[in-house]
Short mmCIF file of C-alpha atoms in Angstrom, two decimals:
data_model
loop_
_atom_site.label_atom_id
_atom_site.label_comp_id
_atom_site.label_asym_id
_atom_site.label_seq_id
_atom_site.Cartn_x
_atom_site.Cartn_y
_atom_site.Cartn_z
CA LEU A 24 3.24 -2.27 4.31
CA HIS A 25 5.11 -5.39 4.27
CA LEU A 26 8.95 -3.28 4.10
CA PHE A 27 7.35 -1.29 7.68
CA PHE A 28 6.12 -4.37 8.97
CA ILE A 29 9.24 -6.06 8.49
CA SER A 30 11.60 -3.10 9.72
CA GLY A 31 9.02 -2.17 12.71
CA LEU A 32 10.22 -5.60 13.60
CA MET A 33 13.17 -5.40 13.33
CA LEU A 34 14.19 -2.29 15.54
CA LEU A 35 12.04 -3.98 18.14
CA THR A 36 14.61 -6.29 18.18
CA VAL A 37 16.92 -3.76 17.93
CA THR A 38 15.61 -1.86 20.86
CA ILE A 39 14.80 -4.82 22.95
CA THR A 40 18.58 -6.70 22.21
CA LEU A 41 20.57 -3.16 22.73
CA GLN A 42 18.75 -2.80 26.52
CA LYS A 43 20.50 -6.56 27.35
CA SER A 44 23.35 -6.21 30.19
CA GLY A 45 26.53 -7.15 27.23
CA TYR A 46 24.10 -7.30 23.63
CA GLN A 47 26.99 -8.86 21.73
CA SER A 48 26.11 -12.81 23.45
CA VAL A 49 22.39 -11.47 22.46
CA VAL A 50 22.14 -10.46 19.33
CA PRO A 51 22.91 -13.85 17.47
CA ARG A 52 19.94 -15.83 19.77
CA ALA A 53 17.90 -11.69 18.83
CA VAL A 54 18.40 -12.33 15.19
CA LEU A 55 17.25 -16.42 15.26
CA VAL A 56 14.01 -14.15 17.46
CA TYR A 57 13.13 -12.33 14.61
CA LEU A 58 14.13 -14.89 11.45
CA LEU A 59 11.46 -17.06 13.20
CA LEU A 60 8.81 -14.55 13.93
CA ILE A 61 8.86 -13.67 10.16
CA CYS A 62 8.82 -16.85 8.99
CA ALA A 63 5.70 -18.04 11.34
CA ILE A 64 4.14 -15.12 10.42
CA TYR A 65 4.30 -15.35 6.55
CA THR A 66 3.77 -18.67 7.09
CA GLY A 67 0.42 -17.96 8.99
CA ARG A 68 -0.50 -15.52 6.18
CA TRP A 69 0.36 -18.37 3.64
CA LEU A 70 -2.28 -20.63 5.68
CA SER A 71 -4.65 -18.71 5.53
CA LYS A 72 -5.05 -17.60 2.19
CA SER A 73 -5.27 -20.97 0.78
CA PHE A 74 -7.17 -22.85 3.25
CA VAL A 75 -8.91 -20.54 5.19
CA VAL A 76 -10.22 -19.04 2.82
CA LEU A 77 -11.88 -21.88 1.34
CA ASN A 78 -13.04 -23.45 3.97
CA LYS A 79 -9.84 -26.18 3.66
CA TRP A 80 -10.04 -26.94 7.54
CA PHE A 81 -8.23 -30.39 7.70
CA GLN A 82 -5.55 -29.28 5.56
CA LEU A 83 -5.47 -25.81 7.76
CA LEU A 84 -4.53 -27.94 10.22
CA LEU A 85 -1.89 -30.54 8.41
CA PHE A 86 0.55 -27.89 7.40
CA SER A 87 -0.21 -25.70 10.76
CA SER A 88 1.09 -28.76 12.31
CA LEU A 89 4.02 -29.07 10.26
CA ALA A 90 4.73 -25.62 9.80
CA ILE A 91 4.56 -25.15 13.68
CA ALA A 92 6.55 -28.07 14.68
CA LEU A 93 9.43 -27.48 11.53
CA LEU A 94 9.84 -23.57 12.83
CA SER A 95 10.29 -25.39 16.75
CA ALA A 96 13.16 -27.87 15.99
CA ILE A 97 14.78 -24.17 14.14
CA GLY A 98 14.59 -22.82 17.11
CA ILE A 99 15.29 -25.74 20.29
CA VAL A 100 18.24 -26.48 18.02
CA GLY A 101 19.35 -22.65 17.40
CA MET A 102 18.70 -22.08 20.70
CA TYR A 103 20.04 -24.36 22.41
CA LEU A 104 23.96 -24.62 20.22
CA LEU A 105 23.63 -20.61 20.53
CA LEU A 106 22.94 -21.15 24.78
CA ASP A 107 24.92 -24.39 25.51
CA TYR A 108 22.39 -25.72 27.63
CA THR A 109 23.77 -27.80 30.30
CA ASP A 110 21.17 -27.98 32.58
CA GLY A 111 17.57 -30.17 31.56
CA ALA A 112 14.96 -27.87 32.98
CA ASP A 113 16.79 -24.91 31.14
CA VAL A 114 16.16 -27.30 27.74
CA ALA A 115 12.41 -27.60 28.68
CA GLY A 116 12.20 -24.94 28.77
CA LEU A 117 13.04 -23.80 25.21
CA VAL A 118 10.99 -26.69 24.10
CA VAL A 119 7.46 -25.45 26.04
CA ILE A 120 8.48 -21.88 25.57
CA THR A 121 9.89 -22.14 21.61
CA PRO A 122 6.82 -24.07 19.98
CA LEU A 123 4.25 -21.38 21.50
CA LEU A 124 6.05 -18.32 20.02
CA ILE A 125 5.57 -20.33 16.75
CA THR A 126 2.18 -20.64 17.69
CA ILE A 127 1.58 -17.32 18.59
CA ALA A 128 3.13 -15.80 15.48
CA LEU A 129 1.62 -17.83 13.17
CA PHE A 130 -1.75 -17.99 14.57
CA ALA A 131 -0.94 -13.89 14.27
CA GLY A 132 -0.31 -13.79 10.89
CA GLY A 133 -2.82 -15.98 9.80
CA ILE A 134 -5.67 -13.12 11.66
CA ILE A 135 -3.71 -10.22 9.60
CA SER A 136 -4.44 -12.24 6.42
CA VAL A 137 -7.72 -12.80 7.12
CA VAL A 138 -9.01 -9.20 7.94
CA ARG A 139 -7.18 -8.18 5.08
CA VAL A 140 -9.33 -10.74 2.65
CA VAL A 141 -12.98 -9.87 4.19
CA TRP A 142 -11.43 -5.83 4.05
CA ARG A 143 -10.89 -6.36 0.30
CA GLN A 144 -13.73 -8.05 -0.36
CA GLN A 145 -16.23 -5.27 1.54
CA ILE A 146 -14.89 -3.12 -0.40
CA LYS A 147 -15.14 -5.17 -3.67
CA GLU A 148 -19.16 -5.59 -2.64
CA ALA A 149 -18.87 -1.39 -2.42
CA LEU A 150 -17.67 -0.21 -5.83
CA ILE A 151 -20.01 -2.97 -7.35
CA LEU A 152 -22.56 -1.29 -5.86
CA LEU A 153 -21.25 1.71 -6.30
CA GLN A 154 -21.21 0.94 -11.01
CA GLN A 155 -25.18 -0.20 -10.14
CA ASN A 156 -25.78 2.45 -8.96
CA GLU A 157 -24.18 4.68 -11.17
CA MET A 158 -25.55 2.22 -13.99
CA LYS A 159 -29.09 2.42 -12.73
CA ILE A 160 -28.83 6.63 -12.93
CA ASN A 161 -27.24 6.43 -16.95
CA GLN A 162 -30.49 4.02 -17.91
CA LEU A 163 -33.08 6.69 -16.22
CA THR A 164 -30.66 9.15 -18.29
CA ALA A 165 -30.60 7.37 -20.88
CA ARG A 166 -34.62 6.88 -20.73
CA LEU A 167 -35.45 11.17 -20.06
CA SER A 168 -34.01 13.14 -22.08
CA PRO A 169 -32.33 15.69 -20.16
CA HIS A 170 -33.07 18.52 -23.05
CA PHE A 171 -36.69 17.68 -22.33
CA LEU A 172 -36.72 17.92 -19.06
CA PHE A 173 -35.04 20.99 -18.62
CA ASN A 174 -36.84 23.24 -22.03
CA THR A 175 -40.22 21.96 -19.60
CA LEU A 176 -39.00 22.99 -16.45
CA ASN A 177 -38.02 26.29 -19.03
CA ASN A 178 -41.56 26.64 -20.43
CA LEU A 179 -42.95 26.09 -16.98
CA TYR A 180 -41.12 29.11 -15.38
CA GLY A 181 -42.41 30.99 -18.44
CA LEU A 182 -45.87 30.21 -18.13
CA SER A 183 -45.48 30.69 -13.90
CA ILE A 184 -45.33 34.67 -15.05
CA ASN A 185 -48.02 35.18 -17.76
CA GLU A 186 -50.01 31.98 -17.42
CA HIS A 187 -49.34 30.47 -13.58
CA GLU A 188 -52.88 29.30 -13.30
CA ARG A 189 -52.00 25.88 -15.53
CA VAL A 190 -48.17 25.88 -13.69
CA PRO A 191 -50.25 23.12 -10.84
CA GLU A 192 -51.44 21.04 -13.53
CA LEU A 193 -48.50 20.62 -15.34
CA LEU A 194 -46.17 20.31 -12.13
CA LEU A 195 -48.39 17.40 -11.28
CA ARG A 196 -48.19 16.21 -14.90
CA LEU A 197 -44.38 16.22 -14.91
CA SER A 198 -44.56 14.88 -11.32
CA GLY A 199 -46.25 12.29 -12.34
CA LEU A 200 -43.69 11.26 -15.51
CA LEU A 201 -40.78 11.49 -13.42
CA ARG A 202 -42.51 8.86 -10.73
CA TYR A 203 -43.28 6.62 -14.11
CA HIS A 204 -39.34 6.73 -15.31
CA VAL A 205 -38.60 5.99 -11.44
CA TYR A 206 -40.86 3.26 -10.32
CA SER A 207 -41.64 1.61 -13.84
CA THR A 208 -39.96 1.36 -15.95
CA ASN A 209 -37.65 -1.79 -14.19
CA GLN A 210 -40.50 -3.57 -14.61
CA PRO A 211 -40.59 -6.21 -17.23
CA PHE A 212 -44.37 -5.86 -18.24
CA VAL A 213 -46.38 -2.37 -16.90
CA LEU A 214 -50.84 -1.80 -17.38
CA LEU A 215 -51.33 -0.70 -20.80
CA ASP A 216 -54.04 2.34 -19.22
CA ASN A 217 -50.35 3.46 -16.80
CA GLU A 218 -48.49 3.79 -20.51
CA LEU A 219 -51.42 6.23 -22.04
CA THR A 220 -51.70 7.89 -18.37
CA TYR A 221 -47.87 8.63 -19.36
CA LEU A 222 -47.94 9.20 -23.01
CA TYR A 223 -50.64 11.69 -22.18
CA ASP A 224 -48.66 13.88 -19.78
CA PHE A 225 -45.40 13.58 -22.16
CA ILE A 226 -47.70 15.14 -24.42
CA ALA A 227 -49.35 18.31 -22.46
CA LEU A 228 -45.50 18.77 -21.61
CA GLU A 229 -44.47 18.67 -25.71
CA GLN A 230 -47.66 21.06 -26.18
CA ILE A 231 -45.92 23.72 -23.89
CA ARG A 232 -42.77 23.08 -25.46
CA MET A 233 -44.41 23.64 -29.03
CA LYS A 234 -46.79 26.11 -28.48
CA ASP A 235 -47.84 27.61 -31.07
CA ARG A 236 -46.05 25.26 -33.67
CA LEU A 237 -47.78 22.19 -32.89
CA THR A 238 -51.21 20.96 -34.34
CA LEU A 239 -51.89 18.50 -32.32
CA ASN A 240 -54.65 15.55 -33.58
CA LEU A 241 -54.76 12.73 -30.48
CA GLU A 242 -56.57 9.65 -30.39
CA LEU A 243 -56.16 7.11 -27.41
CA THR A 244 -58.61 4.55 -26.46
CA ASN A 245 -58.56 3.93 -22.26
CA GLY A 246 -60.42 0.92 -21.05
CA HIS A 247 -57.92 -1.53 -21.28
CA SER A 248 -57.04 -2.26 -17.98
CA GLU A 249 -56.65 -5.37 -17.92
CA LEU A 250 -54.03 -5.45 -20.38
CA LYS A 251 -50.20 -5.07 -20.08
CA ILE A 252 -47.64 -3.81 -21.86
CA ALA A 253 -43.20 -3.33 -21.85
CA PRO A 254 -42.44 0.35 -20.36
CA LEU A 255 -42.27 2.97 -22.42
CA LEU A 256 -43.01 0.44 -25.75
CA LEU A 257 -45.04 3.06 -27.36
CA MET A 258 -42.19 6.53 -26.26
CA SER A 259 -40.32 6.05 -29.09
CA PHE A 260 -42.97 6.60 -31.70
CA VAL A 261 -44.61 9.07 -29.83
CA GLU A 262 -41.80 11.12 -29.55
CA ASN A 263 -40.97 10.76 -33.52
CA ALA A 264 -44.18 11.84 -33.85
CA PHE A 265 -43.05 15.01 -32.15
CA LYS A 266 -39.90 15.49 -34.09
#
């Protein structure tokens, strides 16, 4: 990118120079202007990275003034020697125009640098957000076994053919199971009654999956509306019982 920029600016300078009559005498001045512009633009980039991003405005003003003064002095002296001015008005115009051009180039370089820093920061934040979302998806996948989910859906499909009257209730249980995983497991504590309802839904779906292979004795007591528990704390025991 820097190579394209430097080459493009050089091409523009050469094009303008060649359009002048007697361009051979203009070449040294064009080279001086080109070098001053490059130095000013990249000095502005360095100042922005060093001070604007860190909100060091006093240092920015100080070093910017020094950079403008130094580059302007080089430009004025160089142009004066190359042009061999004898008229005081021409020299005065050179003293006014040179710092103005240096300041514009310095400012342009600083703006480019700030825009690039902001753009990179936005990309970085977007990547962080994407990683966070991927982590959340991975956490949900880890909490809910895809194998269990696929088996349950296959069994529901079989029931829809032979015992279709049971499907609506079981779909409702599966919906409650998924809803609990998505919305409740991110909280540090949930109501014990909600956790037990989740276990009821899970057990009902396991009964479908195991069918005649399962002999189930279930004793759960409700009425604990005030008690709270960490989400999925009991789930491991229930899953191991089925395994």
